[in-house]
Short mmCIF file of C-alpha atoms in Angstrom, two decimals:
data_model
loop_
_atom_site.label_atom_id
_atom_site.label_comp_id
_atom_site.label_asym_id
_atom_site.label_seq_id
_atom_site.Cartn_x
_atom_site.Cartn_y
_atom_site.Cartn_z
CA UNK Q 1 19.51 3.24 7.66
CA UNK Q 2 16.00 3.84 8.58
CA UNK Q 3 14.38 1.96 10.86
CA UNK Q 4 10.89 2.00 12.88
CA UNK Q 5 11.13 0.75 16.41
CA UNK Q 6 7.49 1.98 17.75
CA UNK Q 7 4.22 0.66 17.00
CA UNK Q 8 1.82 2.74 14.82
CA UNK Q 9 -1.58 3.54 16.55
CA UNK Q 10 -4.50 3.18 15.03
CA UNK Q 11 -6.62 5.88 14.39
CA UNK Q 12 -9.77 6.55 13.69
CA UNK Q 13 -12.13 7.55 10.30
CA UNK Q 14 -12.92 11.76 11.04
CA UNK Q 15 -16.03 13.22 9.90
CA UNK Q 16 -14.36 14.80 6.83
CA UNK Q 17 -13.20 11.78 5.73
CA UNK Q 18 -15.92 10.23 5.77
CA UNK Q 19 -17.59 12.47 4.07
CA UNK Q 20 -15.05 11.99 1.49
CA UNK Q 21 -15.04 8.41 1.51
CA UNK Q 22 -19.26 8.62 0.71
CA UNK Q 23 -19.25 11.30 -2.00
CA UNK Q 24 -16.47 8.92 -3.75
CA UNK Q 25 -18.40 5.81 -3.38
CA UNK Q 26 -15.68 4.19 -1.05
CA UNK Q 27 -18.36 3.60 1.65
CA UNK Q 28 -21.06 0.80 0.97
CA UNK Q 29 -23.40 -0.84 3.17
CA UNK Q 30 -21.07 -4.77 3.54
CA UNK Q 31 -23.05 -8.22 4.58
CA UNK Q 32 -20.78 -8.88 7.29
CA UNK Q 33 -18.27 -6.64 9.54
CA UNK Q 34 -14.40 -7.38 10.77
CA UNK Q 35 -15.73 -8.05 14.15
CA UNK Q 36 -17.85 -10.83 12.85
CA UNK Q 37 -14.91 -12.83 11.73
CA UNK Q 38 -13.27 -12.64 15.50
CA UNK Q 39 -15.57 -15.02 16.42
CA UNK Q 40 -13.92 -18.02 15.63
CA UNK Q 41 -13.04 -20.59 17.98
CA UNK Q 42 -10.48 -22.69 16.45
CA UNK Q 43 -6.83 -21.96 14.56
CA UNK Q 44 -3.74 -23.80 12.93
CA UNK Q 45 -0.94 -22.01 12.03
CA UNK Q 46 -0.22 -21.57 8.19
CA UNK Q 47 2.38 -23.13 6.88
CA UNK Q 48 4.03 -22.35 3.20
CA UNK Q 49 5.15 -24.93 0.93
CA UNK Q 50 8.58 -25.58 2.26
CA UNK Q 51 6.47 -26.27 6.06
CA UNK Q 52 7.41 -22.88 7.22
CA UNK Q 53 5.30 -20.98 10.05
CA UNK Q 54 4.31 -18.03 7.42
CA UNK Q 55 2.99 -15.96 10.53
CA UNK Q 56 -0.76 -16.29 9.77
CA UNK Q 57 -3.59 -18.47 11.21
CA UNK Q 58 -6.22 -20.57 9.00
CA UNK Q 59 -9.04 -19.84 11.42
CA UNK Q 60 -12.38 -22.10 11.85
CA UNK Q 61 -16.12 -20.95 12.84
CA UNK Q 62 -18.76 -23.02 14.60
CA UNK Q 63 -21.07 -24.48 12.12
CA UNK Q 64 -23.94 -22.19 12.91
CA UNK Q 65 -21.88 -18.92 11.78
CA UNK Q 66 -20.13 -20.88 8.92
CA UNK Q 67 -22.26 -20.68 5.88
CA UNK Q 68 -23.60 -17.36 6.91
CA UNK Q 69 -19.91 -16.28 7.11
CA UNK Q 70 -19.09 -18.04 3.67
CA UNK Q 71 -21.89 -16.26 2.12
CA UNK Q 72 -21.16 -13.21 2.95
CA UNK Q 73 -17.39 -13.00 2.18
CA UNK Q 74 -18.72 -14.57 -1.67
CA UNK Q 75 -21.06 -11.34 -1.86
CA UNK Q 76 -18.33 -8.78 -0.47
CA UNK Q 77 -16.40 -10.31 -3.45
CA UNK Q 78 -19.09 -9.93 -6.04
CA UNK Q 79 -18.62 -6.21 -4.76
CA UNK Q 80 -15.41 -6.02 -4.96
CA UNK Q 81 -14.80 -7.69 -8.24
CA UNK Q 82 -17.70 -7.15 -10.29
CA UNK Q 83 -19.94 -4.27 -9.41
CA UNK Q 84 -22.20 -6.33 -6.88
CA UNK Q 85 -22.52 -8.87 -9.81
CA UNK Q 86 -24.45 -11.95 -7.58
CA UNK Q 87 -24.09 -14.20 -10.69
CA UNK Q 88 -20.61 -15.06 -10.22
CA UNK Q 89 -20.92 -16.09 -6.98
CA UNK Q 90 -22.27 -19.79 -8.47
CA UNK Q 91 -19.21 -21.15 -8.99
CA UNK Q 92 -17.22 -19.63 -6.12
CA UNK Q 93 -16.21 -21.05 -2.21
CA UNK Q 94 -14.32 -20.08 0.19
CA UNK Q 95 -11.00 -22.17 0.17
CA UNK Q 96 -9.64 -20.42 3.17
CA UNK Q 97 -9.55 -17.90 6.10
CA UNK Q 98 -6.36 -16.63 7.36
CA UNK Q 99 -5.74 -14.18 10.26
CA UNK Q 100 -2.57 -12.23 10.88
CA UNK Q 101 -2.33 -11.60 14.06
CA UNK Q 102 0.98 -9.59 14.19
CA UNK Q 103 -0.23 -6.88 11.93
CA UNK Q 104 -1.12 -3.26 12.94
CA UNK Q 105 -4.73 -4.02 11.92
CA UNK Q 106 -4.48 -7.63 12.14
CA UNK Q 107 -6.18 -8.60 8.97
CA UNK Q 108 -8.18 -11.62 7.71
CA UNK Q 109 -7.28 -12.69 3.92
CA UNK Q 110 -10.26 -14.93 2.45
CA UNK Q 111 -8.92 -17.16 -0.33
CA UNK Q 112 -11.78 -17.36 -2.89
CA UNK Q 113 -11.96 -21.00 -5.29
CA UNK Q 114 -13.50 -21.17 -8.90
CA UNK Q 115 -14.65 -24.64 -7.89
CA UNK Q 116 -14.77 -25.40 -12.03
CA UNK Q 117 -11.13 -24.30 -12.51
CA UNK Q 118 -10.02 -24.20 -8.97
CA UNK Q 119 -8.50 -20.69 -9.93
CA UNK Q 120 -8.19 -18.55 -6.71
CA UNK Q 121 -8.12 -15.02 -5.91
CA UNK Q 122 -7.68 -13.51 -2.55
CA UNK Q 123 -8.97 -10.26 -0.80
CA UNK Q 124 -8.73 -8.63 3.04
CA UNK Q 125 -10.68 -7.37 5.79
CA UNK Q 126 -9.27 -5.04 8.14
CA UNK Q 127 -9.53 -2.68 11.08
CA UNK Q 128 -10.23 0.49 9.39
CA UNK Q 129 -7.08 2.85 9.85
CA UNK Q 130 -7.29 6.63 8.79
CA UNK Q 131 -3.81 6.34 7.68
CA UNK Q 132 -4.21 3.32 5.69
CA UNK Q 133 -7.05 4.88 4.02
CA UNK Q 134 -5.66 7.88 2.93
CA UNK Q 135 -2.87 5.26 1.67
CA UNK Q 136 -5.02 3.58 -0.45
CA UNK Q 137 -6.72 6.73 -1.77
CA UNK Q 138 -3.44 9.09 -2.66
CA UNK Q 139 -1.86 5.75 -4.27
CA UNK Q 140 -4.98 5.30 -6.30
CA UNK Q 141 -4.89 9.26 -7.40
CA UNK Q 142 -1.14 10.00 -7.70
CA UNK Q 143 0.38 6.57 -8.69
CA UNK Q 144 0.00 4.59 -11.81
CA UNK Q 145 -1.79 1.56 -10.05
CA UNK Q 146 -5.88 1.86 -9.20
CA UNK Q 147 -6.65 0.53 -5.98
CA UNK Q 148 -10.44 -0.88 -5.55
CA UNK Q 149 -11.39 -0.37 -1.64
CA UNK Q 150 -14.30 -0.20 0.46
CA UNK Q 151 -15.10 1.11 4.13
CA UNK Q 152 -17.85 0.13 6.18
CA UNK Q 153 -18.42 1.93 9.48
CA UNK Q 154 -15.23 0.30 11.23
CA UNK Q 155 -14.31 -2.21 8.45
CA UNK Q 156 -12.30 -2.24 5.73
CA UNK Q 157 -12.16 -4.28 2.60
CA UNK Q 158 -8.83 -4.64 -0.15
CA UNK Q 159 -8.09 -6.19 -3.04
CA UNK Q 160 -5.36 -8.38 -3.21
CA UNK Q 161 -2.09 -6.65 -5.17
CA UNK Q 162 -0.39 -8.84 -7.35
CA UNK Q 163 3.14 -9.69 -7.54
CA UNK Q 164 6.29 -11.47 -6.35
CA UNK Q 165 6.69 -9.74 -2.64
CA UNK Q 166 10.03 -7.70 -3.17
CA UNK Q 167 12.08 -9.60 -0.20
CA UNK Q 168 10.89 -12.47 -2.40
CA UNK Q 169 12.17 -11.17 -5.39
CA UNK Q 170 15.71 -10.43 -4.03
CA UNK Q 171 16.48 -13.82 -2.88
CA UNK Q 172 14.92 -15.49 -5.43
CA UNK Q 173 15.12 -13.71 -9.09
CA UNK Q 174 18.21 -11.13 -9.03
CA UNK Q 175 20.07 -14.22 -10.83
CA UNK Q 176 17.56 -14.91 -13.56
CA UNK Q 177 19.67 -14.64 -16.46
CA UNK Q 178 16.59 -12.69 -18.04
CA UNK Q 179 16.82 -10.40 -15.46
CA UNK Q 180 16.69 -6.31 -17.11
CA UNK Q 181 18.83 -4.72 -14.57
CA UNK Q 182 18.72 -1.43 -15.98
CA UNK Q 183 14.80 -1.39 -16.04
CA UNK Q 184 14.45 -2.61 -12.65
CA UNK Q 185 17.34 -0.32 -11.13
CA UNK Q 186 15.06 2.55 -12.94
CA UNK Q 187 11.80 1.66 -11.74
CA UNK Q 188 12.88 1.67 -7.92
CA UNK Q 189 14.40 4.93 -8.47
CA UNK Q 190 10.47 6.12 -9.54
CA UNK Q 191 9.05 4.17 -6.61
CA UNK Q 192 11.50 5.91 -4.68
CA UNK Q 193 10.32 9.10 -5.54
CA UNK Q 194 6.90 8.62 -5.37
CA UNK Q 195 6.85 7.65 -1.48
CA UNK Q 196 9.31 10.73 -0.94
CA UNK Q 197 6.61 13.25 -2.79
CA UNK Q 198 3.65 11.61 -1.32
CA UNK Q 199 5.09 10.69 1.98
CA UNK Q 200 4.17 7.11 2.27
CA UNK Q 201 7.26 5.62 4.55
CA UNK Q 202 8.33 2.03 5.96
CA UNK Q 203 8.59 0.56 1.84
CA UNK Q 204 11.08 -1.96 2.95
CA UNK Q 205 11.45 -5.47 0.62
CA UNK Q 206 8.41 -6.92 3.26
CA UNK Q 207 5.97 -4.02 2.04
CA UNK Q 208 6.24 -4.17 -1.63
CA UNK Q 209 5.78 -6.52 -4.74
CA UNK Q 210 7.41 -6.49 -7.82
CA UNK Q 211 5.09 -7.11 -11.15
CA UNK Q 212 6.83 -8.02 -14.01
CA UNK Q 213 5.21 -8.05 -17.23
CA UNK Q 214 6.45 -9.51 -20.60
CA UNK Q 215 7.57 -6.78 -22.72
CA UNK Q 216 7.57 -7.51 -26.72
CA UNK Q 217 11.80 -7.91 -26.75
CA UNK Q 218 12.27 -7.40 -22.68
CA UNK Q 219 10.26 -7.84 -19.68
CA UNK Q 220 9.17 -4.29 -17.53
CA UNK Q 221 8.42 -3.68 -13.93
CA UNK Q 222 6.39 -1.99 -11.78
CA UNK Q 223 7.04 -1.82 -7.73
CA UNK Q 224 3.51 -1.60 -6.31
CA UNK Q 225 3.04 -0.44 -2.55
CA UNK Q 226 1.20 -3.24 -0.46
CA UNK Q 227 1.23 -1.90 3.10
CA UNK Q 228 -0.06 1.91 3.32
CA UNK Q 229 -0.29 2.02 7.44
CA UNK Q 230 3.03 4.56 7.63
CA UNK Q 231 1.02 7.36 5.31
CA UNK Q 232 2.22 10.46 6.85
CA UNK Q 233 2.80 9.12 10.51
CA UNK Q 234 7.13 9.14 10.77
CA UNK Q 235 8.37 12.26 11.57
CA UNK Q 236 11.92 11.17 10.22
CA UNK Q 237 12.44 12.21 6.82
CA UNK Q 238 14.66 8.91 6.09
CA UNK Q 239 11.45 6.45 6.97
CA UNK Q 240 9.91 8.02 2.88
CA UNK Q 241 12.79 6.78 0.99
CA UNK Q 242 13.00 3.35 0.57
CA UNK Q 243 16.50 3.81 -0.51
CA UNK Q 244 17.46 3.71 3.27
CA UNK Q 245 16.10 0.60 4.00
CA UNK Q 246 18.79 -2.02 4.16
CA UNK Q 247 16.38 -4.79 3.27
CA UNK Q 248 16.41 -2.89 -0.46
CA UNK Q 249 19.86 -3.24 -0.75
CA UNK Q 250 20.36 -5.22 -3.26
CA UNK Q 251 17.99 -3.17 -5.74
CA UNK Q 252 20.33 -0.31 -4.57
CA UNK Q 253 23.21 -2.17 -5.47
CA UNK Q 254 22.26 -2.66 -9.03
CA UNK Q 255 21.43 1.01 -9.58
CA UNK Q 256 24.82 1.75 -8.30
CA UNK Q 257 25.85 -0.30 -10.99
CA UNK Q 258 23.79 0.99 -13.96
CA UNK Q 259 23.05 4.23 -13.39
CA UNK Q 260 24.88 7.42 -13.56
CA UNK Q 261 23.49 10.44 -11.14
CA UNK Q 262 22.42 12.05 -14.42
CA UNK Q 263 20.12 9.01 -15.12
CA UNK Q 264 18.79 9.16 -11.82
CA UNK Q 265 18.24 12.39 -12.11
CA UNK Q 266 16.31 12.42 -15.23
CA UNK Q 267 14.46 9.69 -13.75
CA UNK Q 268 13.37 11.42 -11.00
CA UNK Q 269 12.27 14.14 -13.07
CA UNK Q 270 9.72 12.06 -15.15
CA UNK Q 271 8.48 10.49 -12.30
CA UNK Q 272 7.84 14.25 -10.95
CA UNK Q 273 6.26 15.12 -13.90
CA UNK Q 274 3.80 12.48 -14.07
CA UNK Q 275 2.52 13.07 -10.28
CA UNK Q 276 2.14 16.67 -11.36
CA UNK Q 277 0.07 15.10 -13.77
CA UNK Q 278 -2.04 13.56 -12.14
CA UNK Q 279 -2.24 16.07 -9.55
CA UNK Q 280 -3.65 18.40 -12.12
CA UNK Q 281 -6.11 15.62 -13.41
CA UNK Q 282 -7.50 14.89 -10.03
CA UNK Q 283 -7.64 18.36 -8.55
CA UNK Q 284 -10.88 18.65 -7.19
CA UNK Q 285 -10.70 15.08 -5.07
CA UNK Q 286 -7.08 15.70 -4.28
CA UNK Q 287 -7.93 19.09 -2.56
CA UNK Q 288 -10.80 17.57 -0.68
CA UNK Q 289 -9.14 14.60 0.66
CA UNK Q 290 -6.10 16.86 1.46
CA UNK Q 291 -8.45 19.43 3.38
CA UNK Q 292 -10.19 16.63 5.45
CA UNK Q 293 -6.02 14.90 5.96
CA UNK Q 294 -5.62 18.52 7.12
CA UNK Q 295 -8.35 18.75 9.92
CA UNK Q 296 -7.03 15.36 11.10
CA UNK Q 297 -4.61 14.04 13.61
CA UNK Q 298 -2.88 10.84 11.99
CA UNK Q 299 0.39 11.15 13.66
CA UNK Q 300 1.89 12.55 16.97
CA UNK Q 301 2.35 15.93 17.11
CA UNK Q 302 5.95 15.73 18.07
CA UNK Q 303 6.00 13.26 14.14
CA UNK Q 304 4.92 16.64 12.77
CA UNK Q 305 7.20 19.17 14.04
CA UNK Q 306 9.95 16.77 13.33
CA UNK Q 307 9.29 16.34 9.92
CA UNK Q 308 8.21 19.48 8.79
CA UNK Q 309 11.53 20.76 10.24
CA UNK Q 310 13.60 18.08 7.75
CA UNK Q 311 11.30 19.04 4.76
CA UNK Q 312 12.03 22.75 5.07
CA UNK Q 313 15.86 21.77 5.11
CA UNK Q 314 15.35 19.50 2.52
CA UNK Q 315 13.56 21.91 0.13
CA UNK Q 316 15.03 25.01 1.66
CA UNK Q 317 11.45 26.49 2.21
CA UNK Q 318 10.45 27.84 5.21
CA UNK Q 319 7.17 27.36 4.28
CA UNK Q 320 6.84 23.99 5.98
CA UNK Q 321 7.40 25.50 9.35
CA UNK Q 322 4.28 26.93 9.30
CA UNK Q 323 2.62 23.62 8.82
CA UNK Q 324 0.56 22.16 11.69
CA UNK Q 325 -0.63 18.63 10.91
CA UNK Q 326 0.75 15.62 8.30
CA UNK Q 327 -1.89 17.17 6.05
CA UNK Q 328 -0.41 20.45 5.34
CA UNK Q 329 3.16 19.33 5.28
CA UNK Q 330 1.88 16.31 2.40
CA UNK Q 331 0.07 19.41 0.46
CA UNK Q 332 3.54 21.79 0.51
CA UNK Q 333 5.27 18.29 -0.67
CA UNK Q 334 2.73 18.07 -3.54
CA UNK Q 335 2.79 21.89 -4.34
CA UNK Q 336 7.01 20.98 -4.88
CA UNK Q 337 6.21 18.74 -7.32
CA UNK Q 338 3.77 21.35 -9.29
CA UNK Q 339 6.84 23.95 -9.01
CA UNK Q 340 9.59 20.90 -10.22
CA UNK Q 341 11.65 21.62 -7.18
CA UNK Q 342 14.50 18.70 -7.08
CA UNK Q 343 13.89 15.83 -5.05
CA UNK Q 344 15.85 13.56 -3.26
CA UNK Q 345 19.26 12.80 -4.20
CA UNK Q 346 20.03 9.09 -4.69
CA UNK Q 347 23.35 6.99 -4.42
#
């Protein structure tokens, strides 16, 4: 099984990445910064419906900092949502501020009320991490999700993923007697593949949702990635495939159950082939974000020895030997995929 028992460090945004993040129109000039919301001086904890602790804090500003505070999480919305769009702040408030305080970057989620239909939509500000960044960035170029981000000197803004958190889903919906087990059982075989190929580790039931979306005679699903901290940081081969994670299970359970190896395997290789094609489609930012991940340190050296040492075992090319930061050994991953060399094989 794999399991994490160390803290991730932070680390900071490098030059090149920067540089990156500014030519793509990731970093924008934001009304108000992450260590503007620490300044609050009163918390609850957050219950959820059932009156459980849900590990969060609803947080509370003095009076004077409150509407400037408000305002200013309404217009990093605006950004977020519609282009800088003012105009639909009119009918907007903030509901809520909630502060995580166990997380690596401990991040505040603003809950954002239409106060005409009291529908509500939710983003997050957050320490800027490196890592997390180049998360967000390879999921938005090599999966099939697009993930709207911003960076701001130290601060980082998110848009809220949608769907039924996958620990959720497990104890809640693997009964449903509408339940496609087959399409499920395939879809976490793809997800599986795509944090092995684009090393993005720790995708345990806590870290993912599950979408589902009405189908015109079934329902389909899409696993979506919700915590992108562990990009390229474990040096243990195991912490990419969420297959070892004993949280997932039960998702593993039903693939034993409705899959052959055959089917996994051709699953797998569509999966490949579509990272390949996006790979090909988004060349040019792909090799710049993978030359500035290159000239940067976002894991312990010892992480990258390790690793690159299971990889070349894995794929059975010494290639990865010669491979010097989390960088290089995610660019010989993605090279794999362009040359369809097998992946990972699954129970």
């Amino acid at each position: 099984m794999a399991i994490i028992d160390k803290k991730k460090s932070i680390y900071k945004i490098s030059k090149a990445l920067r540089t990156y993040l500014i030519e793509n129109d990731r970093e924008i000039k934001l009304p108000i910064k992450y260590s503007d919301l620490l300044r609050y001086d009163n918390s609850i904890p957050l219950l959820d419906k059932n009156s459980k602790d849900t590990l969060w804090e609803s947080v509370f500003y003095p009076q004077d900092d409150m509407k400037h505070i408000h305002y200013s999480l309404k217009k990093i919305y605006a950004i977020l949502k519609a282009d800088g769009d003012l105009s639909v702040m009119e009918h907007l408030f903030v509901d809520r501020i909630d502060l995580c305080i166990y997380g690596n970057t401990q991040p505040f989620r603003i809950r954002i009320v239409n106060r005409i239909n009291d529908n509500f939509d939710y983003f997050y500000i957050k320490n800027a991490d490196a890592s997390r960044i180049y998360g967000l960035e390879l999921e938005h170029l090599l999966s099939p999700n697009r993930m709207s981000y911003f960076v701001d000197g130290d601060t980082l803004i998110e848009e809220h993923i949608i769907g039924i958190p996958g620990d959720q889903f497990m104890k809640y919906h693997l009964n449903d007697k509408n339940l496609n087990r087959i399409r499920l059982a395939k879809e976490f075989v793809k997800f599986n593949e795509r944090c092995f190929v684009r090393l993005l580790g720790d995708m345990h039931s806590s870290n993912f949702v599950i979408d589902i979306t009405p189908d015109f005679e079934e329902v389909d699903y899409r696993i979506r990635a919700i915590d992108f901290d562990q990009q390229s940081y474990e040096g243990r081969k195991s912490i990419y495939l969420p297959q070892y994670f004993k949280q997932n299970n039960p998702l593993i359970e039903i693939g034993i159950k409705c899959m052959t190896p055959e089917t996994v395997k051709q699953y797998q290789k569509e999966e490949r082939s579509l990272i390949a094609t996006r790979l090909k489609a988004s060349k040019i930012k792909i090799d710049e974000l993978l030359k500035a991940m290159s000239e940067d340190q976002v894991s312990p050296i010892g992480n990258v020895y390790t690793l690159r040492q299971e990889l070349a075992r894995h794929y059975k090319n010494r290639d990865f030997l010669g491979c010097n930061s989390m960088g290089e050994i995610l660019k010989k991953s993605l090279d794999a995929v362009l040359e369809q060399k097998p992946s990972y094989h699954f129970p």
